[in-house]
């Protein structure tokens, strides 16, 4: 239909009428048929491409993903770089009018919420010593949804309950709020903002340039993941504050971009001085004991941890003791954070010639124990000296 | 980097070169070898200027036996400065590699307004008054008087310059206008006269089109340029219009009134001189008897006007007897003004050829063709004799004499049109007499004849075969180059239908259709919600823009658009427009987003860049045809058809499409940039229109984007913007090589060059 030639004038007219009728139907009905939706929204044919012999195949993104995976590995292995392990991150979610758009299915905000959920879990998995807070932008104002905290569940619950969009979004108000909130945290923590921005403009009450300079002065690293197109002010903000700016192509790409922020970024020079922090390693309370939990203010049965300084009971680690303010962690948390400082060296690709000689290969993957008899791509770790499958 | 093109070693100040720059240089070199003229089209953002400069200076260096002069013409002072600073960079590089042998003298030349350093003079508000203020201080009679009476002010810079006489020269180097001013201050010499003097000796001269094309100015400035010169007209897509404007004059009532005042003032002066210094007038009379050719006795600084393309044989003739005496000449002028005033009284539109006009002047006012032809020179001579230095007061009478001389000189290619009122406002009487030139080749002909090679180059010269016909010359090379890109960073689209599938167009019968207006509004509304930062919209005319914006306002569409982006509008007032542009940029910078409404053929469409986030999308609403009922245009079309066999339709389409291309070309100024272009009119999908767009746009216009409706366009825009927001890799991927290093060029050699492009 798009390649319609000029000669087909008559046919064009007829078609035009047909389409008009369809449009009227659409406008009156609103609810579209599935085949219509496939045309208007999903455009499934675009994920096909023709290969050399003229056959239609789904677009092969695997090579692309592989390249990205390798790239990430390479950047991650720059060992010896100091990284901020204790991060205080605010996730700013844009819930303005633009978040209701349906170019992501079912809508931008639902997709964003889904990715934020995944991100929060991944984040705490990789940075057990860090904390997250949530801020939303709506109707031109910024609202603090949850304060900084270390519990993934509470954040996710708060976010899912608040998924409505309206009004404009104001980047400046968001930054101002986050700036005020992050000013209170201890100086050893790394201040970061991750903004998920749907809108294509920002309606600000004042001069946003000043706010950006303020954030730069406060050493807040601002990163933005855009959902639709590159916006100059976002790019500028990220450049000034040393963050990353990226724009998502589709949902998987969005996921990838968001998760890129999970591993800790290199430390800003000002924080490079070593700092001693007081931490407590609470013991797990004995089973079957009833005590009043300091976080929920109610009596709990069993489980929980006891603060080594004030003996208060907390439910989850890591956290900050509500009573004496001591940072409470467990030693596995520390160990898990530690691996960012000394990442494993990247694996080598195994050339297909070796894969053809089965006796040289071990029978199964060293990592996951899957069979290696029909391998896709293989990697060889020089350190462990064993074969692994591409995830 | 340094590389070989045939027998010329080219010095290029960067480490890498784009393939199209290399191809451009090769073609240019061939044209220089052939000592012929050429036409080259290459998109903006590909480094056209540096390629030109680098090749031509290297060419001059490689042929030391017959040095060529290089004249580079730009449209604006800003472009002039940019060119000179690039040349400076190149010159430094050549000095590094070749040592002092590469020394050249390059300078820019502009009007006194841009070059004067005398604080009292330069503070005058416009160009004419700066010129006049300068003359008041430097004219020979003023200086003579000052020599006797030290209280009469003179310009110290000019005096110093005159005193040092032959020592006042510029050492070799590249001088921008600013450098010239700085050097003038340092030495205490007048930079304007210094530059004007040095132009004859310089290797490279950068100045404005007018210095070559406008016969009045060209006579003084460019008279002594050698034949072995290479003349470059950059951004020359409108060169035919510049040529025509240089030879067109329009006379209004105000002009006539002013001219009458001037004449009265001059007759008073004559009476005064008669009483005090009758000898002067007699001396002038004697000089005129001996003929204009002997006019060389006046000092150089006074030669501020020259003859508009008088044929040489006339120069040798003496001024006709009946205008030799000052009083007689004034009475001739008075009769001429009276006659024109009478013609302006008319109720109807009148159109005449120059021959008929001259005949009617002859019978009614008793002024024959020869007298008309000499008006210009006679006035010039008289003003010098009367020692009039406030020339800005005398512009009106100068206009009249320009007119008289042109009408007396040319019998073909002109017409005289008298309109009692503006077509669009019939009840306001505003009579105007226009002498319009139809033949662009008249003004540029001396340039083609005088100089060995003339290079005409621009980002949009399509269709490239029409320019030689319009300008009446034979190029030895005419080529159009496309841009090599690492990614598809421009996305042209032709939008033919609104979302209701009804065609959109600014065709005369469709343009005021509310459906079309609504569809255009909806298009913009869709786009403001999809495109970030800046959007530029071009409309076909001011009146159309006013109309459609009004209707959008009434239907509430404008309000919806304003929810997404702020709206700014170009007006005919320059100050207002500048302010609007300034605020538009601010709105783009701070992330609010903005739309700029502008008019094709307006100031903004010609000179302002909307690069990077200042213009992510440009929408061309309609095809910017000229106002086809304009009498001047009709007369020109008729002339073109009769003389050059160019069909009316062809010319109109060509003219409209080059304006459209010029408008949309504003968004992309470099390879790292990206932008979309929407041609919103169903007529663009027709082959005869589309094929006249420049090649670099056409090559990105996919077949699937030729017949879009609003929603399809919005979808394509979304996809495109997402794709372009991904990190940009300069070196190129997947074997698309867009940067060539020295080694690449060597490998390539000249043999397989043809296959590459």
Coordinates of N, CA and C in Angstrom, one line a residue, chain B residues 217-364:
Chain B
X217 N 29.8 49.0 -8.2 CA 30.9 48.7 -7.3 C 32.1 48.0 -8.0
X218 N 31.7 47.1 -8.9 CA 32.7 46.3 -9.5 C 33.7 47.1 -10.3
X219 N 33.2 48.2 -10.9 CA 34.1 49.1 -11.6 C 35.2 49.6 -10.9
X220 N 35.0 49.9 -9.6 CA 36.2 50.5 -8.8 C 37.0 49.3 -8.2
X221 N 36.3 48.4 -7.6 CA 37.1 47.4 -6.8 C 37.8 46.4 -7.6
X222 N 37.0 45.9 -8.6 CA 37.5 44.7 -9.3 C 38.1 45.0 -10.6
X223 N 38.3 46.3 -10.9 CA 38.7 46.7 -12.3 C 40.0 46.1 -12.6
X224 N 40.9 46.1 -11.7 CA 42.3 45.8 -12.0 C 42.7 44.3 -11.8
X225 N 41.7 43.5 -11.5 CA 42.1 42.1 -11.2 C 42.6 41.5 -12.5
X226 N 43.6 40.6 -12.4 CA 44.2 40.0 -13.6 C 43.3 38.9 -14.1
X227 N 43.5 38.6 -15.4 CA 42.7 37.6 -16.0 C 42.9 36.2 -15.5
X228 N 44.2 35.9 -15.0 CA 44.5 34.6 -14.5 C 43.9 34.5 -13.1
X229 N 42.7 34.6 -12.9 CA 42.1 34.5 -11.6 C 41.1 33.4 -11.6
X230 N 40.9 32.8 -10.4 CA 39.9 31.9 -10.2 C 38.8 32.5 -9.3
X231 N 37.6 32.6 -9.8 CA 36.6 33.3 -9.0 C 35.6 32.2 -8.5
X232 N 35.4 32.2 -7.2 CA 34.4 31.2 -6.7 C 33.2 32.0 -6.1
X233 N 32.1 31.5 -6.5 CA 30.8 32.0 -5.9 C 30.3 30.9 -5.0
X234 N 30.4 31.1 -3.7 CA 29.9 30.1 -2.7 C 28.5 30.3 -2.4
X235 N 27.8 29.3 -2.1 CA 26.3 29.4 -1.7 C 25.6 30.1 -2.9
X236 N 25.9 29.6 -4.1 CA 25.4 30.4 -5.2 C 24.1 30.0 -5.8
X237 N 23.3 29.3 -5.0 CA 22.0 28.8 -5.6 C 21.1 30.0 -6.0
X238 N 21.3 31.1 -5.4 CA 20.4 32.3 -5.8 C 21.1 33.3 -6.7
X239 N 22.2 32.8 -7.3 CA 23.0 33.8 -8.0 C 22.3 34.6 -9.1
X240 N 21.3 33.9 -9.7 CA 20.6 34.6 -10.8 C 19.8 35.7 -10.2
X241 N 19.2 35.5 -9.0 CA 18.5 36.6 -8.4 C 19.4 37.8 -8.0
X242 N 20.6 37.5 -7.5 CA 21.5 38.5 -7.1 C 21.9 39.4 -8.4
X243 N 22.1 38.7 -9.5 CA 22.4 39.4 -10.7 C 21.3 40.3 -11.2
X244 N 20.1 39.8 -11.1 CA 18.9 40.5 -11.5 C 18.7 41.8 -10.6
X245 N 18.9 41.5 -9.3 CA 18.7 42.7 -8.4 C 19.7 43.8 -8.6
X246 N 20.9 43.3 -9.0 CA 22.0 44.3 -9.2 C 21.6 45.3 -10.3
X247 N 20.7 44.9 -11.2 CA 20.4 45.7 -12.4 C 19.0 46.2 -12.4
X248 N 18.3 46.0 -11.2 CA 16.9 46.5 -11.2 C 16.8 47.7 -10.3
X249 N 15.9 48.6 -10.7 CA 15.7 49.8 -9.9 C 14.2 50.0 -9.7
X250 N 13.8 50.4 -8.6 CA 12.3 50.8 -8.5 C 12.2 52.2 -7.9
X251 N 11.3 52.9 -8.5 CA 11.1 54.4 -8.1 C 9.7 54.5 -7.5
X252 N 9.7 55.1 -6.3 CA 8.4 55.4 -5.7 C 8.2 56.9 -5.6
X253 N 7.1 57.3 -5.1 CA 6.8 58.7 -4.9 C 7.9 59.4 -4.0
X254 N 8.2 58.7 -2.9 CA 9.2 59.3 -2.0 C 10.5 59.5 -2.7
X255 N 10.9 58.6 -3.6 CA 12.1 58.8 -4.3 C 12.1 60.1 -5.1
X256 N 10.9 60.3 -5.8 CA 10.8 61.5 -6.6 C 10.9 62.8 -5.8
X257 N 10.2 62.7 -4.6 CA 10.2 63.9 -3.7 C 11.6 64.2 -3.3
X258 N 12.3 63.1 -2.9 CA 13.7 63.2 -2.4 C 14.6 63.8 -3.6
X259 N 14.3 63.3 -4.8 CA 15.1 63.7 -5.9 C 14.9 65.2 -6.1
X260 N 13.7 65.6 -6.0 CA 13.4 67.1 -6.2 C 14.2 67.9 -5.2
X261 N 14.1 67.5 -4.0 CA 14.9 68.2 -2.9 C 16.3 68.2 -3.3
X262 N 16.9 67.1 -3.7 CA 18.3 67.0 -4.1 C 18.6 68.0 -5.2
X263 N 17.7 68.1 -6.2 CA 18.0 69.0 -7.3 C 18.0 70.4 -6.8
X264 N 17.0 70.8 -6.0 CA 17.0 72.1 -5.5 C 18.3 72.5 -4.7
X265 N 18.7 71.5 -3.9 CA 19.9 71.8 -3.1 C 21.1 72.0 -4.1
X266 N 21.1 71.2 -5.1 CA 22.3 71.3 -6.0 C 22.2 72.6 -6.8
X267 N 21.0 73.1 -7.1 CA 21.0 74.4 -7.9 C 21.4 75.5 -6.9
X268 N 21.0 75.4 -5.7 CA 21.5 76.4 -4.7 C 23.0 76.4 -4.7
X269 N 23.6 75.2 -4.6 CA 25.1 75.1 -4.6 C 25.7 75.8 -5.8
X270 N 25.0 75.5 -7.0 CA 25.6 76.0 -8.2 C 25.6 77.5 -8.2
X271 N 24.4 78.1 -7.6 CA 24.4 79.5 -7.6 C 25.5 80.1 -6.7
X272 N 25.7 79.4 -5.6 CA 26.7 79.8 -4.6 C 28.1 79.8 -5.3
X273 N 28.4 78.7 -6.0 CA 29.6 78.6 -6.6 C 29.8 79.6 -7.7
X274 N 28.7 79.9 -8.4 CA 28.8 80.9 -9.4 C 29.3 82.3 -8.8
X275 N 28.8 82.5 -7.7 CA 29.1 83.8 -7.0 C 30.5 83.8 -6.5
X276 N 31.0 82.7 -6.0 CA 32.3 82.6 -5.3 C 33.4 82.1 -6.2
X277 N 33.1 81.0 -6.9 CA 34.2 80.3 -7.5 C 33.8 79.8 -8.9
X278 N 33.5 80.7 -9.8 CA 32.9 80.4 -11.1 C 33.9 79.5 -11.9
X279 N 35.2 79.7 -11.6 CA 36.2 78.9 -12.3 C 36.0 77.4 -12.2
X280 N 35.6 77.0 -11.1 CA 35.4 75.5 -10.9 C 34.4 74.9 -11.9
X281 N 33.3 75.6 -12.1 CA 32.3 75.1 -13.0 C 32.8 75.1 -14.4
X282 N 33.6 76.2 -14.7 CA 34.1 76.2 -16.1 C 35.1 75.1 -16.3
X283 N 35.9 74.9 -15.3 CA 36.9 73.8 -15.4 C 36.2 72.5 -15.7
X284 N 35.1 72.2 -15.0 CA 34.4 71.0 -15.2 C 33.9 70.9 -16.6
X285 N 33.3 72.0 -17.0 CA 32.8 72.1 -18.4 C 33.9 71.7 -19.4
X286 N 35.1 72.3 -19.2 CA 36.2 72.0 -20.2 C 36.5 70.5 -20.1
X287 N 36.5 70.0 -18.9 CA 36.9 68.5 -18.8 C 35.9 67.7 -19.5
X288 N 34.6 68.0 -19.4 CA 33.6 67.2 -20.0 C 33.7 67.3 -21.5
X289 N 34.1 68.5 -22.0 CA 34.3 68.6 -23.4 C 35.4 67.6 -23.9
X290 N 36.4 67.5 -23.1 CA 37.5 66.6 -23.5 C 37.1 65.1 -23.4
X291 N 36.0 64.8 -22.7 CA 35.5 63.5 -22.7 C 35.7 62.8 -21.3
X292 N 34.9 61.8 -21.2 CA 34.9 61.1 -19.9 C 36.1 60.3 -19.7
X293 N 36.7 59.8 -20.8 CA 37.9 58.9 -20.7 C 39.0 59.6 -20.0
X294 N 39.1 60.9 -20.0 CA 40.2 61.6 -19.4 C 40.0 62.0 -17.9
X295 N 39.1 61.2 -17.4 CA 38.6 61.6 -16.0 C 39.6 61.3 -15.0
X296 N 40.8 60.9 -15.3 CA 41.8 60.3 -14.4 C 42.4 61.3 -13.5
X297 N 42.0 62.6 -13.5 CA 42.8 63.6 -12.7 C 42.3 63.7 -11.3
X298 N 41.2 63.0 -11.0 CA 40.7 63.1 -9.6 C 41.4 62.0 -8.7
X299 N 41.7 62.4 -7.5 CA 42.4 61.4 -6.6 C 41.6 60.1 -6.4
X300 N 42.3 59.0 -6.2 CA 41.6 57.7 -6.1 C 40.5 57.6 -5.1
X301 N 40.7 58.3 -4.0 CA 39.7 58.1 -2.9 C 38.4 58.8 -3.3
X302 N 38.4 59.6 -4.3 CA 37.1 60.2 -4.7 C 36.3 59.4 -5.7
X303 N 36.9 58.4 -6.2 CA 36.2 57.6 -7.3 C 35.3 56.7 -6.6
X304 N 34.2 57.2 -6.1 CA 33.3 56.3 -5.3 C 32.1 55.8 -6.1
X305 N 32.0 56.2 -7.3 CA 30.9 55.7 -8.1 C 31.5 55.3 -9.4
X306 N 31.0 54.4 -10.1 CA 31.5 54.1 -11.5 C 30.3 53.8 -12.4
X307 N 30.7 53.5 -13.6 CA 29.7 53.5 -14.6 C 29.0 52.1 -14.6
X308 N 27.6 52.0 -14.6 CA 27.0 50.7 -14.7 C 27.1 50.1 -16.1
X309 N 28.2 49.4 -16.2 CA 28.3 48.6 -17.5 C 28.2 49.4 -18.7
X310 N 28.8 50.6 -18.8 CA 28.7 51.3 -20.0 C 29.6 50.6 -21.0
X311 N 29.2 50.5 -22.2 CA 30.1 49.9 -23.2 C 31.3 50.8 -23.4
X312 N 32.4 50.2 -23.8 CA 33.6 50.9 -23.9 C 33.6 52.1 -24.8
X313 N 32.9 51.9 -26.0 CA 33.0 52.9 -27.0 C 32.3 54.2 -26.5
X314 N 31.3 54.0 -25.6 CA 30.7 55.2 -25.1 C 31.6 56.0 -24.2
X315 N 32.4 55.3 -23.4 CA 33.3 55.9 -22.5 C 34.2 56.9 -23.2
X316 N 34.5 56.6 -24.5 CA 35.4 57.4 -25.2 C 34.7 58.7 -25.8
X317 N 33.4 58.6 -25.8 CA 32.6 59.7 -26.4 C 32.6 60.8 -25.3
X318 N 32.4 62.0 -25.8 CA 32.2 63.1 -24.9 C 30.8 63.2 -24.4
X319 N 30.6 63.8 -23.3 CA 29.2 64.0 -22.8 C 28.5 64.9 -23.8
X320 N 27.2 64.6 -24.0 CA 26.5 65.4 -25.0 C 26.4 66.8 -24.6
X321 N 26.5 67.7 -25.6 CA 26.6 69.1 -25.3 C 25.5 69.7 -24.4
X322 N 24.3 69.2 -24.5 CA 23.2 69.9 -23.8 C 23.2 69.5 -22.3
X323 N 24.0 68.6 -21.9 CA 24.0 68.5 -20.4 C 25.4 68.8 -19.8
X324 N 26.3 69.4 -20.6 CA 27.6 69.7 -20.1 C 27.5 70.8 -19.0
X325 N 26.7 71.8 -19.3 CA 26.6 72.8 -18.3 C 25.7 72.4 -17.1
X326 N 26.2 72.7 -15.9 CA 25.5 72.2 -14.7 C 24.0 72.5 -14.7
X327 N 23.7 73.8 -15.0 CA 22.3 74.2 -14.9 C 21.5 73.4 -15.9
X328 N 22.0 73.2 -17.1 CA 21.3 72.5 -18.1 C 21.0 71.1 -17.7
X329 N 22.0 70.5 -17.1 CA 21.9 69.1 -16.6 C 20.8 69.0 -15.6
X330 N 20.8 70.0 -14.6 CA 19.8 70.0 -13.6 C 18.4 70.1 -14.2
X331 N 18.3 70.9 -15.2 CA 16.9 71.1 -15.8 C 16.5 69.8 -16.5
X332 N 17.5 69.1 -17.1 CA 17.1 67.8 -17.7 C 16.6 66.9 -16.6
X333 N 17.3 66.8 -15.5 CA 16.9 66.0 -14.4 C 15.5 66.3 -13.9
X334 N 15.3 67.6 -13.8 CA 14.0 68.1 -13.3 C 12.9 67.6 -14.2
X335 N 13.2 67.7 -15.5 CA 12.2 67.3 -16.5 C 11.9 65.8 -16.4
X336 N 13.0 65.1 -16.2 CA 12.9 63.6 -16.1 C 12.0 63.2 -14.9
X337 N 12.3 63.9 -13.7 CA 11.6 63.6 -12.5 C 10.1 63.9 -12.7
X338 N 9.9 65.1 -13.4 CA 8.5 65.5 -13.7 C 7.8 64.5 -14.5
X339 N 8.5 64.0 -15.5 CA 7.9 63.0 -16.4 C 7.6 61.8 -15.7
X340 N 8.5 61.3 -14.9 CA 8.2 60.0 -14.1 C 7.0 60.2 -13.2
X341 N 7.0 61.4 -12.6 CA 5.9 61.7 -11.7 C 4.6 61.6 -12.4
X342 N 4.6 62.2 -13.6 CA 3.4 62.1 -14.5 C 3.0 60.6 -14.8
X343 N 4.0 59.8 -15.0 CA 3.7 58.4 -15.4 C 3.1 57.7 -14.1
X344 N 3.6 58.1 -13.0 CA 3.1 57.4 -11.7 C 1.7 57.8 -11.4
X345 N 1.1 58.8 -12.0 CA -0.2 59.2 -11.7 C -1.2 58.2 -12.3
X346 N -0.8 57.3 -13.1 CA -1.7 56.5 -13.9 C -2.6 55.6 -13.0
X347 N -3.8 55.3 -13.5 CA -4.7 54.5 -12.8 C -4.5 53.0 -13.1
X348 N -3.9 52.7 -14.2 CA -3.8 51.3 -14.6 C -2.4 50.8 -14.5
X349 N -2.3 49.5 -14.6 CA -0.9 48.9 -14.6 C -0.4 49.1 -16.0
X350 N 0.8 49.5 -16.1 CA 1.4 49.7 -17.5 C 2.7 48.9 -17.6
X351 N 2.9 48.4 -18.8 CA 4.1 47.6 -19.0 C 4.7 48.0 -20.3
X352 N 6.0 48.3 -20.3 CA 6.6 48.8 -21.5 C 8.0 48.3 -21.6
X353 N 8.5 48.2 -22.8 CA 9.9 47.9 -23.1 C 10.7 49.2 -23.0
X354 N 12.0 49.0 -22.8 CA 12.9 50.2 -22.6 C 12.8 51.1 -23.9
X355 N 12.7 50.5 -25.1 CA 12.7 51.3 -26.3 C 11.5 52.2 -26.3
X356 N 10.3 51.7 -26.0 CA 9.1 52.5 -26.0 C 9.2 53.6 -25.0
X357 N 9.8 53.2 -23.8 CA 9.9 54.2 -22.7 C 10.7 55.4 -23.2
X358 N 11.9 55.0 -23.7 CA 12.8 56.1 -24.1 C 12.2 57.0 -25.2
X359 N 11.5 56.4 -26.1 CA 10.8 57.2 -27.2 C 9.8 58.1 -26.5
X360 N 9.1 57.6 -25.5 CA 8.1 58.5 -24.9 C 8.7 59.6 -24.1
X361 N 9.8 59.3 -23.4 CA 10.6 60.4 -22.7 C 11.0 61.4 -23.7
X362 N 11.5 60.9 -24.9 CA 12.0 61.9 -25.9 C 10.9 62.8 -26.4
X363 N 9.7 62.3 -26.6 CA 8.7 63.2 -27.2 C 8.1 64.1 -26.1
X364 N 8.0 63.5 -24.9 CA 7.3 64.3 -23.9 C 8.2 65.2 -23.1

